[in-house]
Amino acid sequence: MSDGSETEALGLPWPDLNDGLFYNDVVSASDSGLTLIGFYSSKHNNSAPLQGWLQRIQNGQITVDGVVVKDPDWILRVDSELVYHRIPWKEPDAPYLLEVLHDDDDMIALNKPSGLQVLPGGLFQQRTVLKQLQWWENQQNFSLSGQGSYPVPVHRLGRGTSGILLCAKTKLAKTRLAAYFADGTSVIEANSNTNVELCTRKISKIYRALVNGILDEDKVIINQPVGIMRYPGVAKGLYVASSTGKPALSKVAVLQREVQENRTLVQVEIQSGRPHQIRIHLAFIGHPLVGDPLYVVGGQPKSFDPELADETFEQDGGYQRPVKPVPGDCGYYLHAHKIELSHPTTNEVVKIIAPLPPALKTRQEADEMHIQQ
């Protein structure tokens, strides 16, 4: 077992191009009789506009029952198997090295750098933590718990957020760790008007963040629901502060006020796990994260005009990257610093700490580090 006393790391450099992707469909009875272009432009319009799908078909990127079809007016028949091949592309730059903070037979905790996406999505299909875990498992040349599996992340961490990412090595650990995170959120939902400290939680998560402005109060509890709004470039919608959203609770403590810079260093303990909760909550109370390209005061996105959404398409036919900021954009200062949890199989208390980036250290912490060096 490694408890982080000896620094270890995993990660392989990214290849120039990824492997591309294959998307499979089977023609249903209700879609029988549609043209090939009619099927893709209506069923998968989030992937590309009409002209983009025409380009893909004419490029020979779609097969029908194993045969390449370049005729967009090809009539589809029920039960035909369609495969769209997204050609390999160069993904945006991303770091690849992950420090190992804790490693045992059931779980591994990694220090995720800012800029690395956890799971595949959008432009990042290969340059992810998940892919590095797959490669790492293959390097180990063993089958975890005899299941032929690899470690998988059990919670969210935004691409621009750094710090502790817990990953399960076994099905049992995955189930129990995921339940820890879900339990905190469900408690908030059931007790949105009560003190959550009355409940005994299996996991505690503490973050560091640097926010704009000076917080007057030393401690702030933010109990603001988080919901979804339509937003260009985000197919499933953007999470924002919303009175009709789901309950969410964050406990904020001031660590250092930087008056000259007009910013505050804070510690945040989240009692629920809504996507982008800390960014939304701190923006909601008037203190967005320093460098956050998306969320502004009120927990809403920067102003945009949906009528100006860019629908031109890339070389492979897909939509251009959104011009407006999206949740995966980086630049803000947020770090998952400490996690304390009950081990998923032994129930032993495990404490994990991810070293702080320089910008998120107090002056005292920075001075102590300088003396040690």
Short mmCIF file of C-alpha atoms in Angstrom, two decimals:
data_model
loop_
_atom_site.label_atom_id
_atom_site.label_comp_id
_atom_site.label_asym_id
_atom_site.label_seq_id
_atom_site.Cartn_x
_atom_site.Cartn_y
_atom_site.Cartn_z
CA MET A 1 0.00 0.00 0.00
CA SER A 2 1.07 3.53 -0.69
CA ASP A 3 -0.21 6.26 1.62
CA GLY A 4 1.47 9.14 -0.19
CA SER A 5 4.60 9.10 2.04
CA GLU A 6 6.58 8.18 -1.05
CA THR A 7 5.69 10.21 -4.10
CA GLU A 8 4.65 8.00 -6.97
CA ALA A 9 3.13 8.95 -10.29
CA LEU A 10 1.43 7.32 -13.23
CA GLY A 11 0.91 8.57 -16.75
CA LEU A 12 2.07 8.11 -20.33
CA PRO A 13 2.54 10.90 -22.91
CA TRP A 14 -0.41 11.37 -25.25
CA PRO A 15 -0.08 10.30 -28.90
CA ASP A 16 -0.45 13.06 -31.47
CA LEU A 17 -3.81 11.74 -32.70
CA ASN A 18 -6.42 9.74 -30.84
CA ASP A 19 -8.00 6.55 -32.20
CA GLY A 20 -11.17 8.14 -33.48
CA LEU A 21 -14.57 6.81 -32.44
CA PHE A 22 -17.25 4.46 -33.75
CA TYR A 23 -20.94 5.16 -33.10
CA ASN A 24 -23.48 2.37 -33.67
CA ASP A 25 -27.20 2.61 -34.45
CA VAL A 26 -29.89 0.11 -35.43
CA VAL A 27 -32.77 1.34 -37.60
CA SER A 28 -36.07 1.03 -35.76
CA ALA A 29 -39.42 0.32 -37.41
CA SER A 30 -40.42 3.97 -36.97
CA ASP A 31 -37.25 5.13 -38.75
CA SER A 32 -37.54 2.68 -41.63
CA GLY A 33 -37.93 4.60 -44.89
CA LEU A 34 -35.85 7.56 -43.78
CA THR A 35 -32.93 8.62 -45.93
CA LEU A 36 -29.42 8.26 -44.54
CA ILE A 37 -29.03 12.04 -44.28
CA GLY A 38 -32.51 12.38 -42.80
CA PHE A 39 -31.67 9.86 -40.09
CA TYR A 40 -28.38 11.41 -38.98
CA SER A 41 -29.40 15.06 -39.30
CA SER A 42 -32.49 14.45 -37.15
CA LYS A 43 -31.25 11.82 -34.68
CA HIS A 44 -27.78 13.27 -34.09
CA ASN A 45 -28.18 16.98 -34.74
CA ASN A 46 -26.19 17.74 -31.57
CA SER A 47 -23.09 16.29 -33.26
CA ALA A 48 -23.17 18.19 -36.55
CA PRO A 49 -25.42 20.42 -38.71
CA LEU A 50 -27.01 19.10 -41.91
CA GLN A 51 -24.07 20.14 -44.09
CA GLY A 52 -21.67 18.49 -41.68
CA TRP A 53 -23.49 15.15 -41.92
CA LEU A 54 -23.54 15.44 -45.72
CA GLN A 55 -19.78 15.86 -45.62
CA ARG A 56 -19.33 12.83 -43.38
CA ILE A 57 -21.50 10.64 -45.61
CA GLN A 58 -19.69 11.75 -48.78
CA ASN A 59 -16.34 11.12 -47.04
CA GLY A 60 -17.31 7.46 -46.61
CA GLN A 61 -17.47 7.63 -42.81
CA ILE A 62 -20.78 5.75 -42.53
CA THR A 63 -21.50 2.10 -43.22
CA VAL A 64 -24.88 0.40 -43.59
CA ASP A 65 -24.78 -3.30 -42.73
CA GLY A 66 -21.00 -3.27 -43.13
CA VAL A 67 -20.95 -1.49 -46.51
CA VAL A 68 -19.76 2.10 -46.97
CA VAL A 69 -22.61 4.24 -48.29
CA LYS A 70 -21.84 7.67 -49.77
CA ASP A 71 -25.34 8.39 -51.09
CA PRO A 72 -27.12 10.71 -48.61
CA ASP A 73 -30.51 9.72 -50.09
CA TRP A 74 -30.01 6.00 -49.42
CA ILE A 75 -33.29 4.60 -48.02
CA LEU A 76 -32.93 2.81 -44.69
CA ARG A 77 -34.65 -0.45 -43.81
CA VAL A 78 -35.69 -1.73 -40.41
CA ASP A 79 -32.95 -3.49 -38.38
CA SER A 80 -30.15 -2.20 -40.61
CA GLU A 81 -26.94 -1.60 -38.63
CA LEU A 82 -25.39 1.84 -39.04
CA VAL A 83 -21.88 2.76 -38.00
CA TYR A 84 -20.45 6.27 -38.08
CA HIS A 85 -16.64 6.49 -37.86
CA ARG A 86 -15.41 9.75 -36.38
CA ILE A 87 -11.93 10.13 -37.85
CA PRO A 88 -8.94 10.47 -35.47
CA TRP A 89 -8.15 14.03 -34.40
CA LYS A 90 -5.61 15.92 -32.34
CA GLU A 91 -7.14 16.69 -28.98
CA PRO A 92 -6.33 19.95 -27.15
CA ASP A 93 -3.21 19.94 -24.98
CA ALA A 94 -3.62 18.35 -21.57
CA PRO A 95 -1.26 17.21 -18.78
CA TYR A 96 -0.83 13.48 -18.34
CA LEU A 97 1.11 12.84 -15.12
CA LEU A 98 -0.94 11.96 -12.03
CA GLU A 99 0.60 11.83 -8.56
CA VAL A 100 -0.51 8.80 -6.54
CA LEU A 101 -1.64 9.93 -3.07
CA HIS A 102 -2.99 6.61 -1.78
CA ASP A 103 -3.00 3.10 -3.23
CA ASP A 104 -4.32 -0.16 -1.79
CA ASP A 105 -6.15 -3.25 -3.04
CA ASP A 106 -9.52 -1.50 -3.18
CA MET A 107 -8.91 2.08 -4.25
CA ILE A 108 -6.39 4.56 -5.55
CA ALA A 109 -6.39 8.32 -4.93
CA LEU A 110 -4.78 10.58 -7.52
CA ASN A 111 -3.76 14.23 -7.51
CA LYS A 112 -5.41 15.39 -10.73
CA PRO A 113 -3.77 18.41 -12.38
CA SER A 114 -5.86 21.29 -13.65
CA GLY A 115 -6.51 20.91 -17.38
CA LEU A 116 -7.02 17.14 -17.41
CA GLN A 117 -10.55 15.84 -17.97
CA VAL A 118 -11.72 12.88 -15.87
CA LEU A 119 -14.06 11.09 -18.31
CA PRO A 120 -14.40 11.19 -22.12
CA GLY A 121 -16.55 13.97 -23.49
CA GLY A 122 -16.52 16.59 -26.24
CA LEU A 123 -13.07 17.15 -27.73
CA PHE A 124 -11.45 15.00 -25.03
CA GLN A 125 -12.05 11.34 -25.84
CA GLN A 126 -8.57 9.99 -25.13
CA ARG A 127 -6.77 12.64 -23.06
CA THR A 128 -8.56 11.74 -19.83
CA VAL A 129 -7.81 10.31 -16.40
CA LEU A 130 -9.82 7.23 -17.35
CA LYS A 131 -7.56 6.47 -20.32
CA GLN A 132 -4.43 6.85 -18.18
CA LEU A 133 -5.91 4.40 -15.67
CA GLN A 134 -6.57 1.92 -18.48
CA TRP A 135 -3.00 2.24 -19.73
CA TRP A 136 -1.64 1.98 -16.18
CA GLU A 137 -3.59 -1.22 -15.52
CA ASN A 138 -2.26 -2.72 -18.75
CA GLN A 139 1.28 -1.84 -17.66
CA GLN A 140 0.77 -3.60 -14.34
CA ASN A 141 -0.02 -6.78 -16.27
CA PHE A 142 -2.52 -7.99 -13.73
CA SER A 143 -6.26 -8.33 -13.52
CA LEU A 144 -7.73 -6.49 -10.57
CA SER A 145 -9.69 -8.86 -8.30
CA GLY A 146 -9.76 -11.34 -11.15
CA GLN A 147 -12.34 -9.20 -12.94
CA GLY A 148 -10.14 -8.00 -15.78
CA SER A 149 -11.10 -4.43 -14.86
CA TYR A 150 -9.22 -1.18 -14.24
CA PRO A 151 -9.71 1.56 -11.63
CA VAL A 152 -12.58 3.93 -12.32
CA PRO A 153 -13.33 7.38 -10.85
CA VAL A 154 -16.23 7.39 -8.39
CA HIS A 155 -16.98 11.13 -8.32
CA ARG A 156 -16.76 14.30 -10.40
CA LEU A 157 -13.90 16.76 -10.59
CA GLY A 158 -14.05 19.56 -13.17
CA ARG A 159 -11.36 19.74 -15.86
CA GLY A 160 -10.04 23.00 -14.44
CA THR A 161 -10.15 21.72 -10.84
CA SER A 162 -7.06 20.09 -9.37
CA GLY A 163 -6.66 17.78 -6.41
CA ILE A 164 -7.90 14.48 -5.00
CA LEU A 165 -9.73 12.09 -7.31
CA LEU A 166 -10.86 8.80 -5.76
CA CYS A 167 -10.93 5.75 -8.02
CA ALA A 168 -12.23 2.28 -7.19
CA LYS A 169 -10.37 -0.91 -8.09
CA THR A 170 -13.16 -3.40 -7.34
CA LYS A 171 -16.90 -3.53 -7.89
CA LEU A 172 -17.52 -3.56 -4.15
CA ALA A 173 -15.32 -0.52 -3.57
CA LYS A 174 -16.98 1.30 -6.47
CA THR A 175 -20.45 0.64 -5.07
CA ARG A 176 -19.56 1.73 -1.54
CA LEU A 177 -17.50 4.80 -2.47
CA ALA A 178 -20.17 6.00 -4.90
CA ALA A 179 -22.72 5.54 -2.11
CA TYR A 180 -20.64 7.74 0.22
CA PHE A 181 -20.84 10.61 -2.24
CA ALA A 182 -24.51 10.01 -3.00
CA ASP A 183 -25.45 9.80 0.69
CA GLY A 184 -24.25 13.33 1.42
CA THR A 185 -26.32 14.70 -1.44
CA SER A 186 -29.43 12.70 -0.46
CA VAL A 187 -29.15 13.94 3.14
CA ILE A 188 -29.20 17.54 1.87
CA GLU A 189 -32.29 16.77 -0.20
CA ALA A 190 -34.09 15.22 2.78
CA ASN A 191 -32.96 17.86 5.30
CA SER A 192 -32.60 21.03 3.27
CA ASN A 193 -33.68 23.16 6.23
CA THR A 194 -31.78 21.33 8.99
CA ASN A 195 -28.24 21.22 10.29
CA VAL A 196 -26.54 18.44 8.31
CA GLU A 197 -23.96 18.02 11.06
CA LEU A 198 -26.60 15.97 12.87
CA CYS A 199 -25.92 13.13 10.43
CA THR A 200 -22.89 10.87 10.42
CA ARG A 201 -21.23 10.95 7.02
CA LYS A 202 -18.82 8.39 5.59
CA ILE A 203 -16.77 11.00 3.74
CA SER A 204 -15.66 14.60 4.22
CA LYS A 205 -14.41 16.73 1.30
CA ILE A 206 -12.52 19.98 1.77
CA TYR A 207 -11.48 22.30 -1.06
CA ARG A 208 -9.35 25.42 -1.37
CA ALA A 209 -10.46 28.28 -3.59
CA LEU A 210 -9.37 31.81 -4.42
CA VAL A 211 -12.27 34.20 -4.94
CA ASN A 212 -12.75 37.76 -6.10
CA GLY A 213 -13.52 40.38 -3.49
CA ILE A 214 -13.23 40.41 0.29
CA LEU A 215 -15.62 38.24 2.30
CA ASP A 216 -16.83 40.13 5.36
CA GLU A 217 -17.89 37.10 7.41
CA ASP A 218 -15.32 34.55 8.61
CA LYS A 219 -17.75 31.71 7.97
CA VAL A 220 -20.58 31.46 5.46
CA ILE A 221 -23.08 28.67 4.85
CA ILE A 222 -24.49 28.66 1.31
CA ASN A 223 -27.76 26.78 0.92
CA GLN A 224 -28.65 27.52 -2.68
CA PRO A 225 -30.31 25.06 -5.09
CA VAL A 226 -28.52 24.24 -8.34
CA GLY A 227 -30.50 23.71 -11.53
CA ILE A 228 -30.06 23.55 -15.30
CA MET A 229 -30.59 26.11 -18.06
CA ARG A 230 -30.25 25.88 -21.83
CA TYR A 231 -26.87 27.06 -23.02
CA PRO A 232 -25.13 26.93 -26.43
CA GLY A 233 -22.38 24.33 -26.67
CA VAL A 234 -23.63 22.33 -23.67
CA ALA A 235 -26.02 19.68 -24.99
CA LYS A 236 -27.49 18.62 -21.63
CA GLY A 237 -27.73 22.15 -20.28
CA LEU A 238 -25.63 24.31 -17.98
CA TYR A 239 -25.75 24.04 -14.18
CA VAL A 240 -26.52 27.39 -12.51
CA ALA A 241 -27.97 28.82 -9.31
CA SER A 242 -31.72 28.28 -9.60
CA SER A 243 -34.57 28.53 -7.10
CA THR A 244 -36.20 25.54 -8.80
CA GLY A 245 -33.02 23.41 -8.78
CA LYS A 246 -31.94 20.65 -6.44
CA PRO A 247 -30.76 21.42 -2.87
CA ALA A 248 -27.02 22.00 -2.37
CA LEU A 249 -24.99 23.06 0.66
CA SER A 250 -21.48 24.50 0.95
CA LYS A 251 -19.67 25.63 4.13
CA VAL A 252 -17.12 28.40 3.50
CA ALA A 253 -14.38 29.52 5.91
CA VAL A 254 -12.06 32.46 5.27
CA LEU A 255 -8.37 31.57 5.51
CA GLN A 256 -6.79 34.81 4.34
CA ARG A 257 -7.99 38.19 3.10
CA GLU A 258 -5.74 39.74 0.44
CA VAL A 259 -6.97 43.31 0.59
CA GLN A 260 -4.53 44.84 -1.88
CA GLU A 261 -5.38 42.23 -4.51
CA ASN A 262 -9.09 42.40 -3.58
CA ARG A 263 -9.42 38.65 -3.22
CA THR A 264 -9.95 36.07 -0.50
CA LEU A 265 -8.51 32.60 0.08
CA VAL A 266 -11.18 30.27 1.39
CA GLN A 267 -11.74 26.70 2.49
CA VAL A 268 -14.95 25.05 1.30
CA GLU A 269 -16.53 21.89 2.64
CA ILE A 270 -19.28 20.58 0.42
CA GLN A 271 -22.09 18.53 1.93
CA SER A 272 -23.56 17.66 -1.47
CA GLY A 273 -22.12 17.02 -4.89
CA ARG A 274 -23.88 19.06 -7.56
CA PRO A 275 -21.83 19.69 -10.73
CA HIS A 276 -19.73 22.87 -10.43
CA GLN A 277 -21.34 23.49 -7.03
CA ILE A 278 -18.47 25.44 -5.47
CA ARG A 279 -18.03 27.69 -8.50
CA ILE A 280 -21.78 28.37 -8.61
CA HIS A 281 -22.19 28.89 -4.87
CA LEU A 282 -19.30 31.32 -4.45
CA ALA A 283 -20.43 33.27 -7.50
CA PHE A 284 -23.97 33.27 -6.12
CA ILE A 285 -22.88 35.14 -2.96
CA GLY A 286 -21.00 37.70 -5.04
CA HIS A 287 -17.51 36.19 -5.01
CA PRO A 288 -16.78 34.25 -8.24
CA LEU A 289 -13.55 32.29 -8.37
CA VAL A 290 -10.55 34.28 -9.56
CA GLY A 291 -10.08 33.47 -13.24
CA ASP A 292 -13.42 31.70 -13.71
CA PRO A 293 -14.27 32.24 -17.41
CA LEU A 294 -17.90 31.15 -17.02
CA TYR A 295 -19.67 31.95 -13.76
CA VAL A 296 -20.25 35.53 -12.59
CA VAL A 297 -22.00 37.17 -9.64
CA GLY A 298 -25.31 35.46 -8.99
CA GLY A 299 -24.10 32.00 -10.03
CA GLN A 300 -25.07 32.60 -13.66
CA PRO A 301 -23.02 32.43 -16.89
CA LYS A 302 -21.58 35.52 -18.49
CA SER A 303 -24.03 37.24 -20.82
CA PHE A 304 -24.59 35.58 -24.17
CA ASP A 305 -26.95 35.88 -27.10
CA PRO A 306 -28.24 32.43 -28.16
CA GLU A 307 -29.09 33.88 -31.57
CA LEU A 308 -25.37 34.34 -32.22
CA ALA A 309 -24.48 30.66 -31.65
CA ASP A 310 -21.92 29.56 -34.25
CA GLU A 311 -23.21 26.69 -36.40
CA THR A 312 -20.27 26.44 -38.79
CA PHE A 313 -18.52 23.09 -38.76
CA GLU A 314 -15.05 21.64 -38.40
CA GLN A 315 -13.05 19.61 -40.94
CA ASP A 316 -14.74 16.40 -39.75
CA GLY A 317 -18.22 17.95 -40.12
CA GLY A 318 -18.84 18.55 -36.41
CA TYR A 319 -19.72 21.86 -34.84
CA GLN A 320 -16.97 24.34 -34.08
CA ARG A 321 -15.90 24.62 -30.47
CA PRO A 322 -18.33 27.01 -28.73
CA VAL A 323 -17.17 30.64 -28.78
CA LYS A 324 -18.75 31.30 -25.40
CA PRO A 325 -17.19 29.85 -22.22
CA VAL A 326 -18.23 26.32 -21.24
CA PRO A 327 -17.88 24.44 -17.91
CA GLY A 328 -14.73 22.61 -18.99
CA ASP A 329 -12.77 25.81 -19.61
CA CYS A 330 -9.93 26.36 -17.15
CA GLY A 331 -8.34 29.38 -15.52
CA TYR A 332 -9.96 29.37 -12.08
CA TYR A 333 -8.34 28.43 -8.76
CA LEU A 334 -10.03 25.42 -7.12
CA HIS A 335 -8.31 22.45 -5.50
CA ALA A 336 -9.70 19.32 -3.82
CA HIS A 337 -7.32 19.49 -0.86
CA LYS A 338 -8.41 16.95 1.77
CA ILE A 339 -10.63 13.90 1.95
CA GLU A 340 -11.35 11.85 5.06
CA LEU A 341 -13.36 8.68 4.57
CA SER A 342 -14.24 5.30 5.96
CA HIS A 343 -12.35 2.67 3.95
CA PRO A 344 -14.84 0.82 1.72
CA THR A 345 -13.88 -2.65 2.99
CA THR A 346 -12.05 -2.26 6.33
CA ASN A 347 -13.99 0.77 7.68
CA GLU A 348 -10.64 2.18 8.78
CA VAL A 349 -10.50 5.99 8.70
CA VAL A 350 -8.37 7.10 5.74
CA LYS A 351 -7.08 10.67 5.46
CA ILE A 352 -5.75 11.88 2.10
CA ILE A 353 -4.15 15.25 1.36
CA ALA A 354 -3.25 16.68 -2.03
CA PRO A 355 -0.39 19.23 -1.89
CA LEU A 356 -1.56 22.80 -2.45
CA PRO A 357 -0.69 24.80 -5.58
CA PRO A 358 1.32 27.94 -4.68
CA ALA A 359 -1.59 30.30 -5.39
CA LEU A 360 -3.79 28.52 -2.83
CA LYS A 361 -1.38 28.58 0.10
CA THR A 362 -1.69 31.02 2.97
CA ARG A 363 1.31 33.26 3.61
CA GLN A 364 2.16 31.13 6.66
CA GLU A 365 2.03 27.91 4.63
CA ALA A 366 4.21 29.44 1.93
CA ASP A 367 6.73 30.63 4.53
CA GLU A 368 6.86 27.20 6.18
CA MET A 369 7.49 25.56 2.82
CA HIS A 370 10.29 28.04 2.12
CA ILE A 371 11.94 27.28 5.49
CA GLN A 372 11.75 23.52 4.85
CA GLN A 373 13.51 23.99 1.53
#
